[in-house]
mmCIF file with all atom_site columns, N, CA and C in Angstrom:
data_model
loop_
_atom_site.group_PDB
_atom_site.id
_atom_site.type_symbol
_atom_site.label_atom_id
_atom_site.label_alt_id
_atom_site.label_comp_id
_atom_site.label_asym_id
_atom_site.label_entity_id
_atom_site.label_seq_id
_atom_site.pdbx_PDB_ins_code
_atom_site.Cartn_x
_atom_site.Cartn_y
_atom_site.Cartn_z
_atom_site.occupancy
_atom_site.B_iso_or_equiv
_atom_site.pdbx_formal_charge
_atom_site.auth_seq_id
_atom_site.auth_comp_id
_atom_site.auth_asym_id
_atom_site.auth_atom_id
_atom_site.pdbx_PDB_model_num
ATOM 1   N N  . UNK A 1 1  ? 8.220   -13.020 6.163   1.00 0.00 ? 19 UNK A N  1
ATOM 2   C CA . UNK A 1 1  ? 8.590   -12.313 4.959   1.00 0.00 ? 19 UNK A CA 1
ATOM 3   C C  . UNK A 1 1  ? 8.473   -10.808 5.159   1.00 0.00 ? 19 UNK A C  1
ATOM 4   N N  . UNK A 1 2  ? 7.388   -10.375 5.807   1.00 0.00 ? 20 UNK A N  1
ATOM 5   C CA . UNK A 1 2  ? 7.224   -8.943  6.056   1.00 0.00 ? 20 UNK A CA 1
ATOM 6   C C  . UNK A 1 2  ? 8.322   -8.408  6.962   1.00 0.00 ? 20 UNK A C  1
ATOM 7   N N  . UNK A 1 3  ? 8.631   -9.150  8.003   1.00 0.00 ? 21 UNK A N  1
ATOM 8   C CA . UNK A 1 3  ? 9.686   -8.694  8.920   1.00 0.00 ? 21 UNK A CA 1
ATOM 9   C C  . UNK A 1 3  ? 11.043  -8.633  8.214   1.00 0.00 ? 21 UNK A C  1
ATOM 10  N N  . UNK A 1 4  ? 11.310  -9.602  7.347   1.00 0.00 ? 22 UNK A N  1
ATOM 11  C CA . UNK A 1 4  ? 12.568  -9.600  6.596   1.00 0.00 ? 22 UNK A CA 1
ATOM 12  C C  . UNK A 1 4  ? 12.617  -8.398  5.652   1.00 0.00 ? 22 UNK A C  1
ATOM 13  N N  . UNK A 1 5  ? 11.508  -8.121  4.979   1.00 0.00 ? 23 UNK A N  1
ATOM 14  C CA . UNK A 1 5  ? 11.454  -6.960  4.073   1.00 0.00 ? 23 UNK A CA 1
ATOM 15  C C  . UNK A 1 5  ? 11.630  -5.670  4.858   1.00 0.00 ? 23 UNK A C  1
ATOM 16  N N  . UNK A 1 6  ? 11.022  -5.597  6.023   1.00 0.00 ? 24 UNK A N  1
ATOM 17  C CA . UNK A 1 6  ? 11.141  -4.395  6.856   1.00 0.00 ? 24 UNK A CA 1
ATOM 18  C C  . UNK A 1 6  ? 12.574  -4.194  7.328   1.00 0.00 ? 24 UNK A C  1
ATOM 19  N N  . UNK A 1 7  ? 13.238  -5.284  7.713   1.00 0.00 ? 25 UNK A N  1
ATOM 20  C CA . UNK A 1 7  ? 14.646  -5.176  8.135   1.00 0.00 ? 25 UNK A CA 1
ATOM 21  C C  . UNK A 1 7  ? 15.525  -4.731  6.976   1.00 0.00 ? 25 UNK A C  1
ATOM 22  N N  . UNK A 1 8  ? 15.238  -5.252  5.794   1.00 0.00 ? 26 UNK A N  1
ATOM 23  C CA . UNK A 1 8  ? 16.075  -4.948  4.631   1.00 0.00 ? 26 UNK A CA 1
ATOM 24  C C  . UNK A 1 8  ? 15.855  -3.536  4.097   1.00 0.00 ? 26 UNK A C  1
ATOM 25  N N  . UNK A 1 9  ? 14.618  -3.046  4.166   1.00 0.00 ? 27 UNK A N  1
ATOM 26  C CA . UNK A 1 9  ? 14.316  -1.773  3.520   1.00 0.00 ? 27 UNK A CA 1
ATOM 27  C C  . UNK A 1 9  ? 13.797  -0.693  4.451   1.00 0.00 ? 27 UNK A C  1
ATOM 28  N N  . UNK A 1 10 ? 13.154  -1.082  5.541   1.00 0.00 ? 28 UNK A N  1
ATOM 29  C CA . UNK A 1 10 ? 12.545  -0.116  6.447   1.00 0.00 ? 28 UNK A CA 1
ATOM 30  C C  . UNK A 1 10 ? 11.262  0.471   5.897   1.00 0.00 ? 28 UNK A C  1
ATOM 31  N N  . UNK A 1 11 ? 10.774  -0.077  4.778   1.00 0.00 ? 29 UNK A N  1
ATOM 32  C CA . UNK A 1 11 ? 9.589   0.465   4.118   1.00 0.00 ? 29 UNK A CA 1
ATOM 33  C C  . UNK A 1 11 ? 8.778   -0.656  3.461   1.00 0.00 ? 29 UNK A C  1
ATOM 34  N N  . UNK A 1 12 ? 7.453   -0.459  3.467   1.00 0.00 ? 30 UNK A N  1
ATOM 35  C CA . UNK A 1 12 ? 6.570   -1.424  2.809   1.00 0.00 ? 30 UNK A CA 1
ATOM 36  C C  . UNK A 1 12 ? 5.444   -0.647  2.134   1.00 0.00 ? 30 UNK A C  1
ATOM 37  N N  . UNK A 1 13 ? 5.154   -1.007  0.888   1.00 0.00 ? 31 UNK A N  1
ATOM 38  C CA . UNK A 1 13 ? 4.013   -0.451  0.171   1.00 0.00 ? 31 UNK A CA 1
ATOM 39  C C  . UNK A 1 13 ? 2.970   -1.553  0.066   1.00 0.00 ? 31 UNK A C  1
ATOM 40  N N  . UNK A 1 14 ? 1.742   -1.221  0.457   1.00 0.00 ? 32 UNK A N  1
ATOM 41  C CA . UNK A 1 14 ? 0.630   -2.165  0.364   1.00 0.00 ? 32 UNK A CA 1
ATOM 42  C C  . UNK A 1 14 ? -0.391  -1.573  -0.605  1.00 0.00 ? 32 UNK A C  1
ATOM 43  N N  . UNK A 1 15 ? -0.791  -2.346  -1.593  1.00 0.00 ? 33 UNK A N  1
ATOM 44  C CA . UNK A 1 15 ? -1.802  -1.893  -2.545  1.00 0.00 ? 33 UNK A CA 1
ATOM 45  C C  . UNK A 1 15 ? -2.974  -2.866  -2.512  1.00 0.00 ? 33 UNK A C  1
ATOM 46  N N  . UNK A 1 16 ? -4.162  -2.325  -2.322  1.00 0.00 ? 34 UNK A N  1
ATOM 47  C CA . UNK A 1 16 ? -5.344  -3.174  -2.313  1.00 0.00 ? 34 UNK A CA 1
ATOM 48  C C  . UNK A 1 16 ? -6.445  -2.530  -3.147  1.00 0.00 ? 34 UNK A C  1
ATOM 49  N N  . UNK A 1 17 ? -7.257  -3.359  -3.751  1.00 0.00 ? 35 UNK A N  1
ATOM 50  C CA . UNK A 1 17 ? -8.256  -2.852  -4.693  1.00 0.00 ? 35 UNK A CA 1
ATOM 51  C C  . UNK A 1 17 ? -9.632  -2.654  -4.049  1.00 0.00 ? 35 UNK A C  1
ATOM 52  N N  . UNK A 1 18 ? -9.605  -2.169  -2.824  1.00 0.00 ? 36 UNK A N  1
ATOM 53  C CA . UNK A 1 18 ? -10.842 -1.834  -2.122  1.00 0.00 ? 36 UNK A CA 1
ATOM 54  C C  . UNK A 1 18 ? -10.518 -0.769  -1.089  1.00 0.00 ? 36 UNK A C  1
ATOM 55  N N  . UNK A 1 19 ? -11.461 -0.472  -0.208  1.00 0.00 ? 37 UNK A N  1
ATOM 56  C CA . UNK A 1 19 ? -11.242 0.551   0.825   1.00 0.00 ? 37 UNK A CA 1
ATOM 57  C C  . UNK A 1 19 ? -10.068 0.164   1.718   1.00 0.00 ? 37 UNK A C  1
ATOM 58  N N  . UNK A 1 20 ? -9.373  1.131   2.293   1.00 0.00 ? 38 UNK A N  1
ATOM 59  C CA . UNK A 1 20 ? -8.189  0.820   3.107   1.00 0.00 ? 38 UNK A CA 1
ATOM 60  C C  . UNK A 1 20 ? -8.517  0.208   4.472   1.00 0.00 ? 38 UNK A C  1
ATOM 61  N N  . UNK A 1 21 ? -9.683  0.493   5.004   1.00 0.00 ? 39 UNK A N  1
ATOM 62  C CA . UNK A 1 21 ? -10.017 0.018   6.339   1.00 0.00 ? 39 UNK A CA 1
ATOM 63  C C  . UNK A 1 21 ? -10.261 -1.489  6.352   1.00 0.00 ? 39 UNK A C  1
ATOM 64  N N  . UNK A 1 22 ? -9.604  -2.150  7.293   1.00 0.00 ? 40 UNK A N  1
ATOM 65  C CA . UNK A 1 22 ? -9.825  -3.572  7.476   1.00 0.00 ? 40 UNK A CA 1
ATOM 66  C C  . UNK A 1 22 ? -9.245  -4.474  6.412   1.00 0.00 ? 40 UNK A C  1
ATOM 67  N N  . UNK A 1 23 ? -8.386  -3.958  5.592   1.00 0.00 ? 41 UNK A N  1
ATOM 68  C CA . UNK A 1 23 ? -7.833  -4.747  4.503   1.00 0.00 ? 41 UNK A CA 1
ATOM 69  C C  . UNK A 1 23 ? -6.431  -5.250  4.784   1.00 0.00 ? 41 UNK A C  1
ATOM 70  N N  . UNK A 1 24 ? -5.745  -5.540  3.723   1.00 0.00 ? 42 UNK A N  1
ATOM 71  C CA . UNK A 1 24 ? -4.385  -6.069  3.785   1.00 0.00 ? 42 UNK A CA 1
ATOM 72  C C  . UNK A 1 24 ? -3.441  -5.105  4.502   1.00 0.00 ? 42 UNK A C  1
ATOM 73  N N  . UNK A 1 25 ? -3.603  -3.814  4.260   1.00 0.00 ? 43 UNK A N  1
ATOM 74  C CA . UNK A 1 25 ? -2.741  -2.831  4.910   1.00 0.00 ? 43 UNK A CA 1
ATOM 75  C C  . UNK A 1 25 ? -2.850  -2.883  6.412   1.00 0.00 ? 43 UNK A C  1
ATOM 76  N N  . UNK A 1 26 ? -4.067  -3.037  6.934   1.00 0.00 ? 44 UNK A N  1
ATOM 77  C CA . UNK A 1 26 ? -4.245  -3.157  8.378   1.00 0.00 ? 44 UNK A CA 1
ATOM 78  C C  . UNK A 1 26 ? -3.611  -4.441  8.900   1.00 0.00 ? 44 UNK A C  1
ATOM 79  N N  . UNK A 1 27 ? -3.684  -5.509  8.122   1.00 0.00 ? 45 UNK A N  1
ATOM 80  C CA . UNK A 1 27 ? -3.054  -6.763  8.526   1.00 0.00 ? 45 UNK A CA 1
ATOM 81  C C  . UNK A 1 27 ? -1.532  -6.610  8.581   1.00 0.00 ? 45 UNK A C  1
ATOM 82  N N  . UNK A 1 28 ? -0.965  -5.907  7.608   1.00 0.00 ? 46 UNK A N  1
ATOM 83  C CA . UNK A 1 28 ? 0.480   -5.659  7.612   1.00 0.00 ? 46 UNK A CA 1
ATOM 84  C C  . UNK A 1 28 ? 0.863   -4.841  8.836   1.00 0.00 ? 46 UNK A C  1
ATOM 85  N N  . UNK A 1 29 ? 0.105   -3.789  9.122   1.00 0.00 ? 47 UNK A N  1
ATOM 86  C CA . UNK A 1 29 ? 0.393   -2.979  10.310  1.00 0.00 ? 47 UNK A CA 1
ATOM 87  C C  . UNK A 1 29 ? 0.291   -3.810  11.580  1.00 0.00 ? 47 UNK A C  1
ATOM 88  N N  . UNK A 1 30 ? -0.639  -4.740  11.609  1.00 0.00 ? 48 UNK A N  1
ATOM 89  C CA . UNK A 1 30 ? -0.805  -5.605  12.771  1.00 0.00 ? 48 UNK A CA 1
ATOM 90  C C  . UNK A 1 30 ? 0.412   -6.475  13.042  1.00 0.00 ? 48 UNK A C  1
ATOM 91  N N  . UNK A 1 31 ? 1.117   -6.869  11.998  1.00 0.00 ? 49 UNK A N  1
ATOM 92  C CA . UNK A 1 31 ? 2.328   -7.677  12.168  1.00 0.00 ? 49 UNK A CA 1
ATOM 93  C C  . UNK A 1 31 ? 3.366   -6.922  13.003  1.00 0.00 ? 49 UNK A C  1
ATOM 94  N N  . UNK A 1 32 ? 3.379   -5.602  12.857  1.00 0.00 ? 50 UNK A N  1
ATOM 95  C CA . UNK A 1 32 ? 4.396   -4.799  13.529  1.00 0.00 ? 50 UNK A CA 1
ATOM 96  C C  . UNK A 1 32 ? 3.880   -4.117  14.796  1.00 0.00 ? 50 UNK A C  1
ATOM 97  N N  . UNK A 1 33 ? 2.670   -4.432  15.205  1.00 0.00 ? 51 UNK A N  1
ATOM 98  C CA . UNK A 1 33 ? 2.072   -3.767  16.371  1.00 0.00 ? 51 UNK A CA 1
ATOM 99  C C  . UNK A 1 33 ? 2.890   -3.997  17.639  1.00 0.00 ? 51 UNK A C  1
ATOM 100 N N  . UNK A 1 34 ? 3.484   -5.160  17.778  1.00 0.00 ? 52 UNK A N  1
ATOM 101 C CA . UNK A 1 34 ? 4.249   -5.468  18.989  1.00 0.00 ? 52 UNK A CA 1
ATOM 102 C C  . UNK A 1 34 ? 5.753   -5.308  18.792  1.00 0.00 ? 52 UNK A C  1
ATOM 103 N N  . UNK A 1 35 ? 6.145   -4.744  17.670  1.00 0.00 ? 53 UNK A N  1
ATOM 104 C CA . UNK A 1 35 ? 7.558   -4.601  17.337  1.00 0.00 ? 53 UNK A CA 1
ATOM 105 C C  . UNK A 1 35 ? 8.103   -3.270  17.853  1.00 0.00 ? 53 UNK A C  1
ATOM 106 N N  . UNK A 1 36 ? 9.307   -3.300  18.354  1.00 0.00 ? 54 UNK A N  1
ATOM 107 C CA . UNK A 1 36 ? 9.941   -2.063  18.808  1.00 0.00 ? 54 UNK A CA 1
ATOM 108 C C  . UNK A 1 36 ? 10.332  -1.177  17.635  1.00 0.00 ? 54 UNK A C  1
ATOM 109 N N  . UNK A 1 37 ? 10.653  -1.789  16.519  1.00 0.00 ? 55 UNK A N  1
ATOM 110 C CA . UNK A 1 37 ? 10.990  -1.036  15.321  1.00 0.00 ? 55 UNK A CA 1
ATOM 111 C C  . UNK A 1 37 ? 9.964   -1.362  14.244  1.00 0.00 ? 55 UNK A C  1
ATOM 112 N N  . UNK A 1 38 ? 9.325   -0.335  13.743  1.00 0.00 ? 56 UNK A N  1
ATOM 113 C CA . UNK A 1 38 ? 8.321   -0.527  12.706  1.00 0.00 ? 56 UNK A CA 1
ATOM 114 C C  . UNK A 1 38 ? 8.773   0.153   11.421  1.00 0.00 ? 56 UNK A C  1
ATOM 115 N N  . UNK A 1 39 ? 8.494   -0.485  10.284  1.00 0.00 ? 57 UNK A N  1
ATOM 116 C CA . UNK A 1 39 ? 8.822   0.150   9.010   1.00 0.00 ? 57 UNK A CA 1
ATOM 117 C C  . UNK A 1 39 ? 7.818   1.241   8.699   1.00 0.00 ? 57 UNK A C  1
ATOM 118 N N  . UNK A 1 40 ? 8.170   2.108   7.788   1.00 0.00 ? 58 UNK A N  1
ATOM 119 C CA . UNK A 1 40 ? 7.187   3.045   7.235   1.00 0.00 ? 58 UNK A CA 1
ATOM 120 C C  . UNK A 1 40 ? 6.301   2.225   6.311   1.00 0.00 ? 58 UNK A C  1
ATOM 121 N N  . UNK A 1 41 ? 5.013   2.313   6.508   1.00 0.00 ? 59 UNK A N  1
ATOM 122 C CA . UNK A 1 41 ? 4.057   1.564   5.693   1.00 0.00 ? 59 UNK A CA 1
ATOM 123 C C  . UNK A 1 41 ? 3.182   2.559   4.944   1.00 0.00 ? 59 UNK A C  1
ATOM 124 N N  . UNK A 1 42 ? 3.144   2.421   3.638   1.00 0.00 ? 60 UNK A N  1
ATOM 125 C CA . UNK A 1 42 ? 2.299   3.258   2.799   1.00 0.00 ? 60 UNK A CA 1
ATOM 126 C C  . UNK A 1 42 ? 1.180   2.384   2.255   1.00 0.00 ? 60 UNK A C  1
ATOM 127 N N  . UNK A 1 43 ? -0.057  2.729   2.613   1.00 0.00 ? 61 UNK A N  1
ATOM 128 C CA . UNK A 1 43 ? -1.215  1.966   2.167   1.00 0.00 ? 61 UNK A CA 1
ATOM 129 C C  . UNK A 1 43 ? -1.856  2.668   0.978   1.00 0.00 ? 61 UNK A C  1
ATOM 130 N N  . UNK A 1 44 ? -1.910  1.975   -0.147  1.00 0.00 ? 62 UNK A N  1
ATOM 131 C CA . UNK A 1 44 ? -2.609  2.463   -1.330  1.00 0.00 ? 62 UNK A CA 1
ATOM 132 C C  . UNK A 1 44 ? -3.926  1.698   -1.419  1.00 0.00 ? 62 UNK A C  1
ATOM 133 N N  . UNK A 1 45 ? -5.015  2.426   -1.626  1.00 0.00 ? 63 UNK A N  1
ATOM 134 C CA . UNK A 1 45 ? -6.317  1.772   -1.696  1.00 0.00 ? 63 UNK A CA 1
ATOM 135 C C  . UNK A 1 45 ? -7.306  2.701   -2.389  1.00 0.00 ? 63 UNK A C  1
ATOM 136 N N  . UNK A 1 46 ? -8.489  2.195   -2.620  1.00 0.00 ? 64 UNK A N  1
ATOM 137 C CA . UNK A 1 46 ? -9.556  2.986   -3.206  1.00 0.00 ? 64 UNK A CA 1
ATOM 138 C C  . UNK A 1 46 ? -9.990  4.027   -2.183  1.00 0.00 ? 64 UNK A C  1
ATOM 139 N N  . UNK A 1 47 ? -10.030 5.296   -2.599  1.00 0.00 ? 65 UNK A N  1
ATOM 140 C CA . UNK A 1 47 ? -10.361 6.367   -1.682  1.00 0.00 ? 65 UNK A CA 1
ATOM 141 C C  . UNK A 1 47 ? -11.720 7.001   -1.915  1.00 0.00 ? 65 UNK A C  1
ATOM 142 N N  . UNK A 1 48 ? -12.322 6.687   -3.038  1.00 0.00 ? 66 UNK A N  1
ATOM 143 C CA . UNK A 1 48 ? -13.649 7.238   -3.320  1.00 0.00 ? 66 UNK A CA 1
ATOM 144 C C  . UNK A 1 48 ? -14.423 6.222   -4.151  1.00 0.00 ? 66 UNK A C  1
ATOM 145 N N  . UNK A 1 49 ? -15.734 6.360   -4.129  1.00 0.00 ? 67 UNK A N  1
ATOM 146 C CA . UNK A 1 49 ? -16.584 5.415   -4.857  1.00 0.00 ? 67 UNK A CA 1
ATOM 147 C C  . UNK A 1 49 ? -16.231 5.463   -6.346  1.00 0.00 ? 67 UNK A C  1
ATOM 148 N N  . UNK A 1 50 ? -15.831 4.307   -6.904  1.00 0.00 ? 68 UNK A N  1
ATOM 149 C CA . UNK A 1 50 ? -15.452 4.296   -8.315  1.00 0.00 ? 68 UNK A CA 1
ATOM 150 C C  . UNK A 1 50 ? -16.663 4.476   -9.226  1.00 0.00 ? 68 UNK A C  1
ATOM 151 N N  . UNK A 1 51 ? -16.388 5.004   -10.401 1.00 0.00 ? 69 UNK A N  1
ATOM 152 C CA . UNK A 1 51 ? -17.421 5.129   -11.428 1.00 0.00 ? 69 UNK A CA 1
ATOM 153 C C  . UNK A 1 51 ? -17.253 3.971   -12.402 1.00 0.00 ? 69 UNK A C  1
ATOM 154 N N  . UNK A 1 52 ? -17.947 4.049   -13.495 1.00 0.00 ? 70 UNK A N  1
ATOM 155 C CA . UNK A 1 52 ? -17.823 3.006   -14.507 1.00 0.00 ? 70 UNK A CA 1
ATOM 156 C C  . UNK A 1 52 ? -16.518 3.174   -15.274 1.00 0.00 ? 70 UNK A C  1
ATOM 157 N N  . UNK A 1 53 ? -15.972 2.082   -15.721 1.00 0.00 ? 71 UNK A N  1
ATOM 158 C CA . UNK A 1 53 ? -14.764 2.123   -16.525 1.00 0.00 ? 71 UNK A CA 1
ATOM 159 C C  . UNK A 1 53 ? -14.162 0.747   -16.669 1.00 0.00 ? 71 UNK A C  1
ATOM 160 N N  . UNK A 1 54 ? -13.185 0.671   -17.522 1.00 0.00 ? 72 UNK A N  1
ATOM 161 C CA . UNK A 1 54 ? -12.448 -0.576  -17.686 1.00 0.00 ? 72 UNK A CA 1
ATOM 162 C C  . UNK A 1 54 ? -11.606 -0.798  -16.431 1.00 0.00 ? 72 UNK A C  1
ATOM 163 N N  . UNK A 1 55 ? -11.335 -2.050  -16.088 1.00 0.00 ? 73 UNK A N  1
ATOM 164 C CA . UNK A 1 55 ? -10.563 -2.319  -14.877 1.00 0.00 ? 73 UNK A CA 1
ATOM 165 C C  . UNK A 1 55 ? -9.246  -1.544  -14.800 1.00 0.00 ? 73 UNK A C  1
ATOM 166 N N  . UNK A 1 56 ? -8.521  -1.475  -15.916 1.00 0.00 ? 74 UNK A N  1
ATOM 167 C CA . UNK A 1 56 ? -7.240  -0.769  -15.892 1.00 0.00 ? 74 UNK A CA 1
ATOM 168 C C  . UNK A 1 56 ? -7.440  0.734   -15.662 1.00 0.00 ? 74 UNK A C  1
ATOM 169 N N  . UNK A 1 57 ? -8.547  1.291   -16.165 1.00 0.00 ? 75 UNK A N  1
ATOM 170 C CA . UNK A 1 57 ? -8.848  2.704   -15.930 1.00 0.00 ? 75 UNK A CA 1
ATOM 171 C C  . UNK A 1 57 ? -9.180  2.958   -14.460 1.00 0.00 ? 75 UNK A C  1
ATOM 172 N N  . UNK A 1 58 ? -9.935  2.062   -13.864 1.00 0.00 ? 76 UNK A N  1
ATOM 173 C CA . UNK A 1 58 ? -10.320 2.219   -12.467 1.00 0.00 ? 76 UNK A CA 1
ATOM 174 C C  . UNK A 1 58 ? -9.106  2.076   -11.542 1.00 0.00 ? 76 UNK A C  1
ATOM 175 N N  . UNK A 1 59 ? -8.225  1.133   -11.839 1.00 0.00 ? 77 UNK A N  1
ATOM 176 C CA . UNK A 1 59 ? -7.007  0.985   -11.041 1.00 0.00 ? 77 UNK A CA 1
ATOM 177 C C  . UNK A 1 59 ? -6.143  2.238   -11.136 1.00 0.00 ? 77 UNK A C  1
ATOM 178 N N  . UNK A 1 60 ? -5.994  2.774   -12.335 1.00 0.00 ? 78 UNK A N  1
ATOM 179 C CA . UNK A 1 60 ? -5.201  3.994   -12.526 1.00 0.00 ? 78 UNK A CA 1
ATOM 180 C C  . UNK A 1 60 ? -5.841  5.169   -11.804 1.00 0.00 ? 78 UNK A C  1
ATOM 181 N N  . UNK A 1 61 ? -7.152  5.280   -11.875 1.00 0.00 ? 79 UNK A N  1
ATOM 182 C CA . UNK A 1 61 ? -7.866  6.374   -11.223 1.00 0.00 ? 79 UNK A CA 1
ATOM 183 C C  . UNK A 1 61 ? -7.648  6.352   -9.705  1.00 0.00 ? 79 UNK A C  1
ATOM 184 N N  . UNK A 1 62 ? -7.573  5.166   -9.132  1.00 0.00 ? 80 UNK A N  1
ATOM 185 C CA . UNK A 1 62 ? -7.360  5.025   -7.689  1.00 0.00 ? 80 UNK A CA 1
ATOM 186 C C  . UNK A 1 62 ? -5.877  5.079   -7.313  1.00 0.00 ? 80 UNK A C  1
ATOM 187 N N  . UNK A 1 63 ? -4.992  5.105   -8.319  1.00 0.00 ? 81 UNK A N  1
ATOM 188 C CA . UNK A 1 63 ? -3.559  5.135   -8.048  1.00 0.00 ? 81 UNK A CA 1
ATOM 189 C C  . UNK A 1 63 ? -2.990  3.799   -7.614  1.00 0.00 ? 81 UNK A C  1
ATOM 190 N N  . UNK A 1 64 ? -3.697  2.717   -7.970  1.00 0.00 ? 82 UNK A N  1
ATOM 191 C CA . UNK A 1 64 ? -3.241  1.389   -7.557  1.00 0.00 ? 82 UNK A CA 1
ATOM 192 C C  . UNK A 1 64 ? -2.904  0.499   -8.741  1.00 0.00 ? 82 UNK A C  1
ATOM 193 N N  . UNK A 1 65 ? -2.626  1.122   -9.882  1.00 0.00 ? 83 UNK A N  1
ATOM 194 C CA . UNK A 1 65 ? -2.120  0.368   -11.021 1.00 0.00 ? 83 UNK A CA 1
ATOM 195 C C  . UNK A 1 65 ? -0.598  0.270   -10.877 1.00 0.00 ? 83 UNK A C  1
ATOM 196 N N  . UNK A 1 66 ? 0.045   -0.407  -11.784 1.00 0.00 ? 84 UNK A N  1
ATOM 197 C CA . UNK A 1 66 ? 1.503   -0.596  -11.691 1.00 0.00 ? 84 UNK A CA 1
ATOM 198 C C  . UNK A 1 66 ? 2.238   0.731   -11.632 1.00 0.00 ? 84 UNK A C  1
ATOM 199 N N  . UNK A 1 67 ? 1.807   1.699   -12.417 1.00 0.00 ? 85 UNK A N  1
ATOM 200 C CA . UNK A 1 67 ? 2.455   3.011   -12.418 1.00 0.00 ? 85 UNK A CA 1
ATOM 201 C C  . UNK A 1 67 ? 2.281   3.700   -11.069 1.00 0.00 ? 85 UNK A C  1
ATOM 202 N N  . UNK A 1 68 ? 1.079   3.678   -10.529 1.00 0.00 ? 86 UNK A N  1
ATOM 203 C CA . UNK A 1 68 ? 0.813   4.310   -9.237  1.00 0.00 ? 86 UNK A CA 1
ATOM 204 C C  . UNK A 1 68 ? 1.594   3.666   -8.107  1.00 0.00 ? 86 UNK A C  1
ATOM 205 N N  . UNK A 1 69 ? 1.690   2.351   -8.135  1.00 0.00 ? 87 UNK A N  1
ATOM 206 C CA . UNK A 1 69 ? 2.441   1.632   -7.096  1.00 0.00 ? 87 UNK A CA 1
ATOM 207 C C  . UNK A 1 69 ? 3.924   1.972   -7.197  1.00 0.00 ? 87 UNK A C  1
ATOM 208 N N  . UNK A 1 70 ? 4.464   1.979   -8.418  1.00 0.00 ? 88 UNK A N  1
ATOM 209 C CA . UNK A 1 70 ? 5.881   2.304   -8.602  1.00 0.00 ? 88 UNK A CA 1
ATOM 210 C C  . UNK A 1 70 ? 6.178   3.730   -8.160  1.00 0.00 ? 88 UNK A C  1
ATOM 211 N N  . UNK A 1 71 ? 5.295   4.678   -8.488  1.00 0.00 ? 89 UNK A N  1
ATOM 212 C CA . UNK A 1 71 ? 5.494   6.069   -8.067  1.00 0.00 ? 89 UNK A CA 1
ATOM 213 C C  . UNK A 1 71 ? 5.452   6.191   -6.546  1.00 0.00 ? 89 UNK A C  1
ATOM 214 N N  . UNK A 1 72 ? 4.528   5.485   -5.916  1.00 0.00 ? 90 UNK A N  1
ATOM 215 C CA . UNK A 1 72 ? 4.424   5.516   -4.454  1.00 0.00 ? 90 UNK A CA 1
ATOM 216 C C  . UNK A 1 72 ? 5.685   4.946   -3.810  1.00 0.00 ? 90 UNK A C  1
ATOM 217 N N  . UNK A 1 73 ? 6.202   3.864   -4.376  1.00 0.00 ? 91 UNK A N  1
ATOM 218 C CA . UNK A 1 73 ? 7.427   3.274   -3.842  1.00 0.00 ? 91 UNK A CA 1
ATOM 219 C C  . UNK A 1 73 ? 8.602   4.235   -3.969  1.00 0.00 ? 91 UNK A C  1
ATOM 220 N N  . UNK A 1 74 ? 8.697   4.903   -5.094  1.00 0.00 ? 92 UNK A N  1
ATOM 221 C CA . UNK A 1 74 ? 9.782   5.891   -5.282  1.00 0.00 ? 92 UNK A CA 1
ATOM 222 C C  . UNK A 1 74 ? 9.655   7.030   -4.272  1.00 0.00 ? 92 UNK A C  1
ATOM 223 N N  . UNK A 1 75 ? 8.425   7.516   -4.048  1.00 0.00 ? 93 UNK A N  1
ATOM 224 C CA . UNK A 1 75 ? 8.217   8.578   -3.059  1.00 0.00 ? 93 UNK A CA 1
ATOM 225 C C  . UNK A 1 75 ? 8.619   8.101   -1.663  1.00 0.00 ? 93 UNK A C  1
ATOM 226 N N  . UNK A 1 76 ? 8.289   6.856   -1.360  1.00 0.00 ? 94 UNK A N  1
ATOM 227 C CA . UNK A 1 76 ? 8.570   6.314   -0.037  1.00 0.00 ? 94 UNK A CA 1
ATOM 228 C C  . UNK A 1 76 ? 10.067  6.230   0.246   1.00 0.00 ? 94 UNK A C  1
ATOM 229 N N  . UNK A 1 77 ? 10.852  5.970   -0.782  1.00 0.00 ? 95 UNK A N  1
ATOM 230 C CA . UNK A 1 77 ? 12.303  5.892   -0.590  1.00 0.00 ? 95 UNK A CA 1
ATOM 231 C C  . UNK A 1 77 ? 12.997  7.217   -0.886  1.00 0.00 ? 95 UNK A C  1
ATOM 232 N N  . UNK A 1 78 ? 12.189  8.220   -1.218  1.00 0.00 ? 96 UNK A N  1
ATOM 233 C CA . UNK A 1 78 ? 12.745  9.545   -1.436  1.00 0.00 ? 96 UNK A CA 1
ATOM 234 C C  . UNK A 1 78 ? 13.342  9.765   -2.798  1.00 0.00 ? 96 UNK A C  1
ATOM 235 N N  . UNK A 1 79 ? 12.882  8.985   -3.776  1.00 0.00 ? 97 UNK A N  1
ATOM 236 C CA . UNK A 1 79 ? 13.448  9.110   -5.120  1.00 0.00 ? 97 UNK A CA 1
ATOM 237 C C  . UNK A 1 79 ? 12.533  9.697   -6.114  1.00 0.00 ? 97 UNK A C  1
#
């Protein structure tokens, strides 16, 4: 599925609700490690220790809520 998406778009956005290291984004990058053509991969993840808040507030603060993901995807395609 990832390879098909990469062929179709040349881009992949990965959003995870924890630190970027060792997560889903690294697994996605690993799929393309042996590939001659790799898509642009944008990893969205928690970048700083979260404070207290409602789940939707914390996701928005980290930029990994629906709005943040959509904005990142638009940036990735240049829109």
